[in-house]
């Protein structure tokens, strides 16, 4: 076998055809990946990975490998040397394996110069060397198995004719059929069974850096079958019944083995961030799907910028992961604006469903144009449909940051959408009333949002004076209480009921204003009002749990503007002015409640101190480094908008605005005289959670002419802040028992190229990746032939 292997290599590289074939392979890769404009161009795409290469390589190899293998047996047949070879004291299997491994080594040699691409991407990464090596090695591993299967098909094809061109054409056809043909049949028949028979289905997973034993077994099966068919085809003896039985049993046995291992397998995600490994919480939801979930993804189009193409690719790949876990999950990519006749109608219908489009700039032939993109999906299950956002917006972020945030958000976005469809609502939330909290119309959008997940009901503590035990029993029927900006002090009786609710494991979300001042109160003739401390009688309550809300105002230079009418009469205009009492908070914490959130707008926020006790405290939101605190009472005037702030005065950075408390709480009434007696009083809670935000307006939505506006939407600036998502995450975290919200803290990093470096050194790297592989091939050929001539000259 080894002598045949050496003969194959020697004869191949002794021929100029070998260098021509490999040169064409390297040249095509170099031109498509580094020079020609298009979706394969790595420099234009701007991503520090080799996904373009692993997407392009199978198509080029469809022609390269048949060109290498076409002469293996057809040339032997034509020259009449095959019969002579078969008479040698070597088994037919060893003859085939010798030629097979000879061809395989030749193709691996052709692939070696592409390792230069790895070095290039590492050098151009931002930061330097940010290429995911594990993913890249896994992708090369998958490519090698694809090459092994192509080679086996090519070897078999070369036995079917003594004409090399005919053998080449047959091999190309068979490789094409096995790579993409079954996928086409699956599209026509709408059956995933045919899709799994094709190489493309199995290679896609491996080309991402995910090694699955099912994919390995598939490629090994294809290789073994075609190698054995080749062994049988070169035999001059007539086939016996026993051989025929073996030829039938082996493929059927491998087919059964492949089917059997669909449920018994091992999977290795070699990506650095484990992006293609679904979390346990996601798998728990996916496994509950017992009837079809149909997902329509509208992120489809021909002229997407590279960032949106990446989001499109990542969306497709995460959905393929869902589908691989449960065949009931099916997805389609739809371009809603492909047909000009229905374009405007479709845009209007999607807008009415809350699927707002994005305007993106497309560069083509040096010209810029605006295109509409819908980064949304709709998931339908048992007649119920929910929308799933694919784009994670963030004010002021560049497109790279938006794509990174969105890719990181994809698993949670789909898992959350599936959860709403599959899981029945079970948890109950009480919206506290009776202490002059925000009225219903100003918390309308928030309540509407959480209604998709939980049962909601108002709850008034007024009955505590007459029957405190019944009030507590009724309150214990809820899992979470929310108090949205109370302005009337709590009585001791009400506090005790709330305290005992916490002791018995109840969760709570407090949105507290410790200072009495409203922005609307400034819109008067003088443009002024007095901010004074608000006594809610909760100081000792929170102090015992480990925090203190101080009656001060956080003054932050990084803030949202205020819109004022400037000028008089018909000359007046609405102008946005700086307003430092509306901090804009950019969450820098990796906690699942705030990870990857848009800016959150506060209004007259207060500051929170954390105190030492046994309760775990996580600071979720803080003001910027350019902030200070203003004590009360204090006059607040709109004249502040025209005064230039002195940065030297902003010496109290990172004021705490929101704190999460977790653990076993000690009762606020421990070792104190209680206002009334309760049965089953507890002084230490079971493990529970509480979230305190030092601003009640963070939950308040504006009201327009047609009713409540979306929470976080500023109608004056048109900006949509992250208030709603923050509060929804907070509620989900407080009530999440299966850990779904924790997916938000999963870090999935999208690696980018250094645009500046690419622009400055583009020509250099184009030449390196096109010319150096060819130069290496030429050097190899020179050395090989020099050694060969020297050997035979002796």
Tab-separated table of N, CA, C and O in Angstrom, residues 426-430 454-455 474-482 501 505-508 688-689 734-735 737:
chain	number	residue	atom	x	y	z
A	426	UNK	N	-47.916	31.029	35.411
A	426	UNK	CA	-48.179	30.453	36.741
A	426	UNK	C	-47.912	31.456	37.858
A	426	UNK	O	-48.589	31.433	38.885
A	427	UNK	N	-46.923	32.320	37.678
A	427	UNK	CA	-46.561	33.276	38.724
A	427	UNK	C	-47.541	34.457	38.739
A	427	UNK	O	-48.081	34.861	37.704
A	428	UNK	N	-47.725	35.023	39.950
A	428	UNK	CA	-48.659	36.133	40.133
A	428	UNK	C	-47.921	37.355	40.673
A	428	UNK	O	-47.075	37.232	41.560
A	429	UNK	N	-48.267	38.504	40.127
A	429	UNK	CA	-47.642	39.766	40.535
A	429	UNK	C	-48.718	40.693	41.087
A	429	UNK	O	-49.765	40.889	40.464
A	430	UNK	N	-48.423	41.275	42.235
A	430	UNK	CA	-49.320	42.263	42.839
A	430	UNK	C	-48.762	43.657	42.591
A	430	UNK	O	-47.618	43.946	42.944
A	454	UNK	N	-46.905	36.770	33.160
A	454	UNK	CA	-47.413	36.526	34.507
A	454	UNK	C	-48.847	37.022	34.645
A	454	UNK	O	-49.336	37.836	33.844
A	455	UNK	N	-49.508	36.537	35.692
A	455	UNK	CA	-50.817	37.071	36.068
A	455	UNK	C	-50.588	38.354	36.867
A	455	UNK	O	-49.740	38.410	37.760
A	474	UNK	N	-53.660	36.999	51.904
A	474	UNK	CA	-53.977	37.324	50.510
A	474	UNK	C	-52.708	37.712	49.747
A	474	UNK	O	-52.525	37.312	48.595
A	475	UNK	N	-51.851	38.474	50.395
A	475	UNK	CA	-50.628	38.918	49.727
A	475	UNK	C	-49.704	37.736	49.454
A	475	UNK	O	-49.001	37.713	48.431
A	476	UNK	N	-49.707	36.758	50.357
A	476	UNK	CA	-48.854	35.585	50.159
A	476	UNK	C	-49.295	34.736	48.979
A	476	UNK	O	-48.577	33.818	48.567
A	477	UNK	N	-50.470	35.029	48.440
A	477	UNK	CA	-50.910	34.350	47.225
A	477	UNK	C	-50.189	34.833	45.988
A	477	UNK	O	-50.346	34.268	44.898
A	478	UNK	N	-49.385	35.895	46.145
A	478	UNK	CA	-48.617	36.440	45.023
A	478	UNK	C	-47.143	36.066	45.178
A	478	UNK	O	-46.665	35.774	46.269
A	479	UNK	N	-46.443	36.071	44.067
A	479	UNK	CA	-45.016	35.746	44.073
A	479	UNK	C	-44.140	36.988	44.111
A	479	UNK	O	-42.994	36.925	44.554
A	480	UNK	N	-44.671	38.117	43.638
A	480	UNK	CA	-43.892	39.355	43.556
A	480	UNK	C	-44.810	40.534	43.796
A	480	UNK	O	-45.954	40.552	43.312
A	481	UNK	N	-44.311	41.520	44.544
A	481	UNK	CA	-45.035	42.783	44.685
A	481	UNK	C	-44.197	43.881	44.033
A	481	UNK	O	-42.965	43.873	44.106
A	482	UNK	N	-44.898	44.810	43.384
A	482	UNK	CA	-44.242	45.958	42.748
A	482	UNK	C	-44.877	47.222	43.310
A	482	UNK	O	-46.103	47.376	43.268
A	501	UNK	N	-44.231	39.222	54.254
A	501	UNK	CA	-44.304	38.684	52.883
A	501	UNK	C	-42.899	38.333	52.399
A	501	UNK	O	-42.682	37.266	51.807
A	505	UNK	N	-40.580	34.412	51.728
A	505	UNK	CA	-40.028	34.113	50.402
A	505	UNK	C	-40.560	34.960	49.279
A	505	UNK	O	-40.211	34.728	48.107
A	506	UNK	N	-41.420	35.947	49.576
A	506	UNK	CA	-41.951	36.802	48.530
A	506	UNK	C	-40.878	37.712	47.949
A	506	UNK	O	-39.989	38.189	48.655
A	507	UNK	N	-40.948	37.954	46.645
A	507	UNK	CA	-40.011	38.853	45.954
A	507	UNK	C	-40.651	40.232	45.848
A	507	UNK	O	-41.879	40.372	45.863
A	508	UNK	N	-39.806	41.256	45.723
A	508	UNK	CA	-40.359	42.609	45.625
A	508	UNK	C	-39.493	43.497	44.744
A	508	UNK	O	-38.266	43.337	44.695
A	688	UNK	N	-34.562	34.717	49.301
A	688	UNK	CA	-35.455	35.486	48.450
A	688	UNK	C	-34.692	36.631	47.800
A	688	UNK	O	-33.470	36.759	47.988
A	689	UNK	N	-35.403	37.477	47.051
A	689	UNK	CA	-34.763	38.552	46.286
A	689	UNK	C	-35.584	39.826	46.397
A	689	UNK	O	-36.815	39.786	46.516
A	734	UNK	N	-36.291	38.150	39.116
A	734	UNK	CA	-36.836	37.931	40.453
A	734	UNK	C	-37.720	36.690	40.514
A	734	UNK	O	-37.781	36.013	41.541
A	735	UNK	N	-38.390	36.384	39.396
A	735	UNK	CA	-39.346	35.273	39.400
A	735	UNK	C	-38.855	34.051	38.632
A	735	UNK	O	-39.568	33.054	38.550
A	737	UNK	N	-37.294	30.791	37.952
A	737	UNK	CA	-36.824	29.616	38.686
A	737	UNK	C	-35.964	28.696	37.825
A	737	UNK	O	-35.158	27.936	38.338
